[in-house]
mmCIF file of C-alpha atoms in Angstrom:
data_model
loop_
_atom_site.group_PDB
_atom_site.id
_atom_site.type_symbol
_atom_site.label_atom_id
_atom_site.label_comp_id
_atom_site.label_asym_id
_atom_site.label_seq_id
_atom_site.Cartn_x
_atom_site.Cartn_y
_atom_site.Cartn_z
ATOM 1 C CA MET A 502 10.999 45.971 -0.223
ATOM 2 C CA LEU A 503 14.409 46.965 -1.503
ATOM 3 C CA GLU A 504 16.250 44.921 1.263
ATOM 4 C CA ALA A 505 14.313 41.898 0.391
ATOM 5 C CA ALA A 506 15.522 42.098 -3.564
ATOM 6 C CA VAL A 507 19.173 43.151 -2.251
ATOM 7 C CA GLN A 508 18.989 39.902 0.214
ATOM 8 C CA GLY A 509 17.471 37.473 -2.557
ATOM 9 C CA TYR A 510 20.465 38.751 -4.824
ATOM 10 C CA VAL A 511 23.129 38.046 -2.446
ATOM 11 C CA VAL A 512 21.999 34.879 -1.144
ATOM 12 C CA SER A 513 21.355 32.919 -4.211
ATOM 13 C CA LEU A 514 24.482 34.177 -5.676
ATOM 14 C CA SER A 515 26.397 32.940 -2.070
ATOM 15 C CA LEU A 516 24.372 29.377 -2.666
ATOM 16 C CA ILE A 517 25.211 28.514 -6.209
ATOM 17 C CA LEU A 518 28.828 30.455 -6.263
ATOM 18 C CA ALA A 519 30.622 26.794 -5.066
ATOM 19 C CA ILE A 520 31.573 24.195 -7.748
ATOM 20 C CA GLY A 521 29.402 21.686 -7.591
ATOM 21 C CA ALA A 522 28.053 18.927 -10.133
ATOM 22 C CA GLN A 523 25.632 21.659 -11.954
ATOM 23 C CA ASN A 524 28.228 24.851 -11.873
ATOM 24 C CA ALA A 525 31.176 22.445 -13.341
ATOM 25 C CA PHE A 526 28.848 20.874 -15.997
ATOM 26 C CA VAL A 527 27.780 24.504 -17.077
ATOM 27 C CA LEU A 528 31.383 25.760 -17.145
ATOM 28 C CA ARG A 529 32.412 22.791 -19.475
ATOM 29 C CA GLN A 530 29.586 23.241 -21.549
ATOM 30 C CA GLY A 531 30.865 26.968 -21.954
ATOM 31 C CA LEU A 532 33.959 25.860 -22.439
ATOM 32 C CA ARG A 533 32.939 23.867 -25.235
ATOM 33 C CA ARG A 534 30.454 26.240 -26.688
ATOM 34 C CA GLU A 535 27.995 23.624 -27.094
ATOM 35 C CA HIS A 536 24.055 24.541 -26.427
ATOM 36 C CA VAL A 537 25.553 26.927 -23.600
ATOM 37 C CA GLY A 538 22.209 29.435 -24.087
ATOM 38 C CA TRP A 539 20.049 26.180 -23.749
ATOM 39 C CA VAL A 540 22.105 25.065 -20.476
ATOM 40 C CA VAL A 541 22.181 28.674 -18.515
ATOM 41 C CA ALA A 542 18.060 28.645 -19.539
ATOM 42 C CA ALA A 543 17.512 25.170 -18.212
ATOM 43 C CA CYS A 544 19.737 26.024 -14.901
ATOM 44 C CA ALA A 545 18.079 29.472 -14.367
ATOM 45 C CA VAL A 546 14.645 28.286 -15.190
ATOM 46 C CA SER A 547 14.976 24.930 -12.737
ATOM 47 C CA ASP A 548 16.248 27.331 -9.880
ATOM 48 C CA ALA A 549 13.429 30.051 -10.295
ATOM 49 C CA PHE A 550 10.969 26.682 -10.106
ATOM 50 C CA LEU A 551 12.461 25.880 -7.118
ATOM 51 C CA ILE A 552 12.873 29.392 -5.355
ATOM 52 C CA ALA A 553 9.109 30.072 -5.870
ATOM 53 C CA ALA A 554 8.063 26.152 -4.641
ATOM 54 C CA GLY A 555 10.308 26.841 -1.556
ATOM 55 C CA VAL A 556 8.239 30.528 -0.976
ATOM 56 C CA ALA A 557 5.519 28.563 -1.578
ATOM 57 C CA GLY A 558 6.099 26.278 1.056
ATOM 58 C CA PHE A 559 6.907 23.252 -0.772
ATOM 59 C CA GLY A 560 8.716 22.143 2.221
ATOM 60 C CA VAL A 561 5.203 21.340 3.427
ATOM 61 C CA VAL A 562 4.913 18.448 0.857
ATOM 62 C CA SER A 563 8.096 16.923 1.913
ATOM 63 C CA ALA A 564 7.732 16.693 5.450
ATOM 64 C CA ALA A 565 4.297 14.504 4.152
ATOM 65 C CA TRP A 566 6.152 12.447 2.814
ATOM 66 C CA PRO A 567 9.450 11.610 5.057
ATOM 67 C CA TRP A 568 10.919 8.952 2.406
ATOM 68 C CA VAL A 569 11.414 11.192 -0.591
ATOM 69 C CA PRO A 570 14.542 12.755 0.798
ATOM 70 C CA ASP A 571 16.376 9.426 0.885
ATOM 71 C CA ALA A 572 15.070 8.301 -2.630
ATOM 72 C CA MET A 573 16.189 11.563 -4.042
ATOM 73 C CA ARG A 574 19.930 11.492 -2.011
ATOM 74 C CA TRP A 575 20.486 7.683 -3.349
ATOM 75 C CA ALA A 576 18.891 8.627 -6.962
ATOM 76 C CA GLY A 577 21.461 11.679 -7.134
ATOM 77 C CA VAL A 578 24.485 9.221 -5.753
ATOM 78 C CA ALA A 579 23.663 6.863 -8.385
ATOM 79 C CA PHE A 580 23.780 9.487 -11.706
ATOM 80 C CA LEU A 581 26.675 11.633 -9.948
ATOM 81 C CA VAL A 582 28.705 8.257 -9.729
ATOM 82 C CA VAL A 583 27.883 7.256 -13.948
ATOM 83 C CA TYR A 584 28.082 10.965 -14.748
ATOM 84 C CA GLY A 585 31.573 10.690 -13.009
ATOM 85 C CA ALA A 586 32.689 8.013 -14.701
ATOM 86 C CA LEU A 587 31.305 9.185 -17.963
ATOM 87 C CA ARG A 588 33.926 12.118 -17.820
ATOM 88 C CA PHE A 589 36.700 10.072 -16.418
ATOM 89 C CA ARG A 590 36.218 8.039 -19.785
ATOM 90 C CA ALA A 591 36.183 11.217 -21.886
ATOM 91 C CA ALA A 592 39.541 12.231 -20.110
ATOM 92 C CA LEU A 593 41.528 8.508 -21.186
ATOM 93 C CA ARG A 594 40.226 9.322 -24.596
ATOM 94 C CA GLY A 595 42.662 12.277 -24.801
ATOM 95 C CA GLY A 596 41.896 15.671 -26.351
ATOM 96 C CA VAL A 597 40.384 14.794 -29.900
ATOM 97 C CA ALA A 598 37.422 14.022 -28.240
ATOM 98 C CA LEU A 599 37.221 17.060 -25.903
ATOM 99 C CA ARG A 600 38.020 19.407 -29.114
ATOM 100 C CA PRO A 601 35.269 22.331 -28.272
ATOM 101 C CA ALA A 602 34.196 22.408 -31.653
ATOM 102 C CA PRO A 603 30.613 23.241 -33.030
ATOM 103 C CA ASP A 604 30.869 20.604 -35.483
ATOM 104 C CA GLY A 605 31.158 17.980 -32.990
ATOM 105 C CA ALA A 606 28.918 19.109 -30.814
ATOM 106 C CA ALA A 607 26.519 17.191 -28.814
ATOM 107 C CA PRO A 608 22.580 17.007 -29.512
ATOM 108 C CA LEU A 609 20.713 19.432 -27.464
ATOM 109 C CA GLY A 610 18.075 16.558 -26.092
ATOM 110 C CA ARG A 611 21.363 14.854 -24.698
ATOM 111 C CA VAL A 612 23.050 17.971 -23.088
ATOM 112 C CA LEU A 613 19.731 18.959 -21.780
ATOM 113 C CA VAL A 614 18.731 15.892 -20.210
ATOM 114 C CA THR A 615 21.678 15.479 -18.387
ATOM 115 C CA CYS A 616 21.835 19.221 -17.048
ATOM 116 C CA LEU A 617 18.384 18.536 -16.292
ATOM 117 C CA MET A 618 19.420 14.899 -14.302
ATOM 118 C CA LEU A 619 22.333 17.372 -12.588
ATOM 119 C CA THR A 620 19.819 20.047 -11.559
ATOM 120 C CA TRP A 621 17.057 18.042 -10.363
ATOM 121 C CA ALA A 622 18.342 14.831 -9.314
ATOM 122 C CA ASN A 623 21.127 16.687 -6.764
ATOM 123 C CA PRO A 624 19.392 17.183 -2.697
ATOM 124 C CA HIS A 625 21.757 19.916 -2.080
ATOM 125 C CA VAL A 626 19.959 22.198 -5.128
ATOM 126 C CA TYR A 627 16.368 21.047 -2.894
ATOM 127 C CA LEU A 628 18.623 22.204 0.379
ATOM 128 C CA ASP A 629 19.650 25.398 -1.032
ATOM 129 C CA THR A 630 16.674 26.677 -3.162
ATOM 130 C CA VAL A 631 13.546 24.906 -1.477
ATOM 131 C CA VAL A 632 14.239 24.366 2.138
ATOM 132 C CA LEU A 633 16.735 27.529 2.530
ATOM 133 C CA MET A 634 15.308 30.150 0.307
ATOM 134 C CA GLY A 635 11.633 29.270 1.439
ATOM 135 C CA SER A 636 12.745 29.905 5.196
ATOM 136 C CA ILE A 637 14.781 32.744 4.499
ATOM 137 C CA SER A 638 12.031 34.647 2.265
ATOM 138 C CA THR A 639 9.836 34.235 5.747
ATOM 139 C CA GLN A 640 11.941 37.141 7.326
ATOM 140 C CA TYR A 641 10.902 39.617 4.494
ATOM 141 C CA ALA A 642 7.264 39.354 4.336
ATOM 142 C CA PRO A 643 5.081 40.848 3.120
ATOM 143 C CA HIS A 644 7.728 40.813 0.380
ATOM 144 C CA GLU A 645 8.429 37.444 -0.029
ATOM 145 C CA TRP A 646 8.159 37.494 -3.696
ATOM 146 C CA VAL A 647 10.359 40.162 -4.227
ATOM 147 C CA PHE A 648 12.967 38.296 -2.339
ATOM 148 C CA ALA A 649 11.869 35.213 -4.449
ATOM 149 C CA ALA A 650 12.296 37.107 -8.017
ATOM 150 C CA ALA A 651 15.818 39.149 -6.768
ATOM 151 C CA ALA A 652 17.091 35.398 -5.938
ATOM 152 C CA ALA A 653 16.001 33.954 -9.310
ATOM 153 C CA LEU A 654 17.510 36.951 -10.990
ATOM 154 C CA GLY A 655 20.597 35.971 -8.862
ATOM 155 C CA SER A 656 20.531 32.231 -10.300
ATOM 156 C CA PHE A 657 20.233 33.328 -13.870
ATOM 157 C CA SER A 658 23.081 36.361 -13.717
ATOM 158 C CA PHE A 659 25.400 33.563 -12.535
ATOM 159 C CA PHE A 660 24.988 30.819 -14.775
ATOM 160 C CA THR A 661 25.393 33.399 -17.742
ATOM 161 C CA ALA A 662 28.592 34.858 -16.779
ATOM 162 C CA LEU A 663 29.763 31.164 -15.641
ATOM 163 C CA GLY A 664 28.367 29.533 -19.159
ATOM 164 C CA PHE A 665 29.126 32.432 -21.579
ATOM 165 C CA GLY A 666 32.003 33.715 -19.490
ATOM 166 C CA ALA A 667 34.031 30.416 -19.880
ATOM 167 C CA ARG A 668 35.009 30.894 -23.508
ATOM 168 C CA LEU A 669 37.448 33.635 -21.956
ATOM 169 C CA LEU A 670 39.808 30.473 -20.948
ATOM 170 C CA ALA A 671 39.689 29.328 -24.535
ATOM 171 C CA PRO A 672 43.005 29.851 -25.226
ATOM 172 C CA VAL A 673 44.125 27.818 -21.773
ATOM 173 C CA PHE A 674 42.088 24.842 -23.442
ATOM 174 C CA ALA A 675 43.411 25.276 -26.592
ATOM 175 C CA LYS A 676 45.565 22.300 -25.642
ATOM 176 C CA ALA A 677 44.204 18.747 -25.259
ATOM 177 C CA ALA A 678 46.010 18.384 -21.830
ATOM 178 C CA ALA A 679 44.243 21.159 -20.136
ATOM 179 C CA TRP A 680 40.630 19.478 -21.733
ATOM 180 C CA VAL A 681 41.935 16.283 -19.835
ATOM 181 C CA TRP A 682 42.665 17.630 -16.739
ATOM 182 C CA LEU A 683 39.010 19.505 -16.659
ATOM 183 C CA GLU A 684 37.591 16.273 -17.466
ATOM 184 C CA VAL A 685 39.387 14.872 -14.523
ATOM 185 C CA GLY A 686 38.269 17.839 -12.551
ATOM 186 C CA VAL A 687 34.497 17.483 -13.356
ATOM 187 C CA GLY A 688 35.127 13.614 -12.713
ATOM 188 C CA ALA A 689 36.392 14.032 -9.286
ATOM 189 C CA THR A 690 34.170 16.482 -8.493
ATOM 190 C CA MET A 691 30.672 14.604 -9.328
ATOM 191 C CA TRP A 692 32.446 11.451 -7.088
ATOM 192 C CA ALA A 693 32.932 13.565 -4.152
ATOM 193 C CA ILE A 694 30.056 15.494 -4.078
ATOM 194 C CA ALA A 695 28.107 11.704 -4.818
ATOM 195 C CA ALA A 696 30.408 10.208 -1.507
ATOM 196 C CA GLY A 697 28.907 13.435 0.397
ATOM 197 C CA LEU A 698 26.081 12.433 -0.045
ATOM 198 C CA ALA A 699 26.059 8.558 0.164
ATOM 199 C CA LEU A 700 28.187 9.360 3.530
ATOM 200 C CA GLY A 701 24.948 12.105 4.660
#
């Protein structure tokens, strides 16, 4: 049981450590200090649900409808291209629009919709959580749900550290130019991921 818990936590962290679309968004919100708790919760709960689905055998459902992966893939490409373009546009507007001030925070609803889209429209999320975590959990039967719970805890720990730890970089991002480069970096990340998805 202990081995299942440790492996679940470690595997979860290893899969989500790379800066991707979702992580870049959490980092950006943490730096802006906009609805960080809600964003962290949305990401962690989504991961927990997807991990549970993988352990419960959701892969069987995907196999029954072979068109689902392609549909998710192109929906993800379209969303990432649009979101990346929005980030480049924000960079062109300069530092004023990117100032991390609570009074200039985007509406919570819009932030959560974007966060959930970056999570649920990304095929890599399903590969990591549903497929990989689901398949790895079978190695720890009958403690696969211990593995899943530890994996969900790993996800929660990571997003909490990323979202709330981002404020430690506040001095760096006190200058407008730093925010511009951050937006360019996020936009480039989104487009690179979109290109990777489009090219298979």
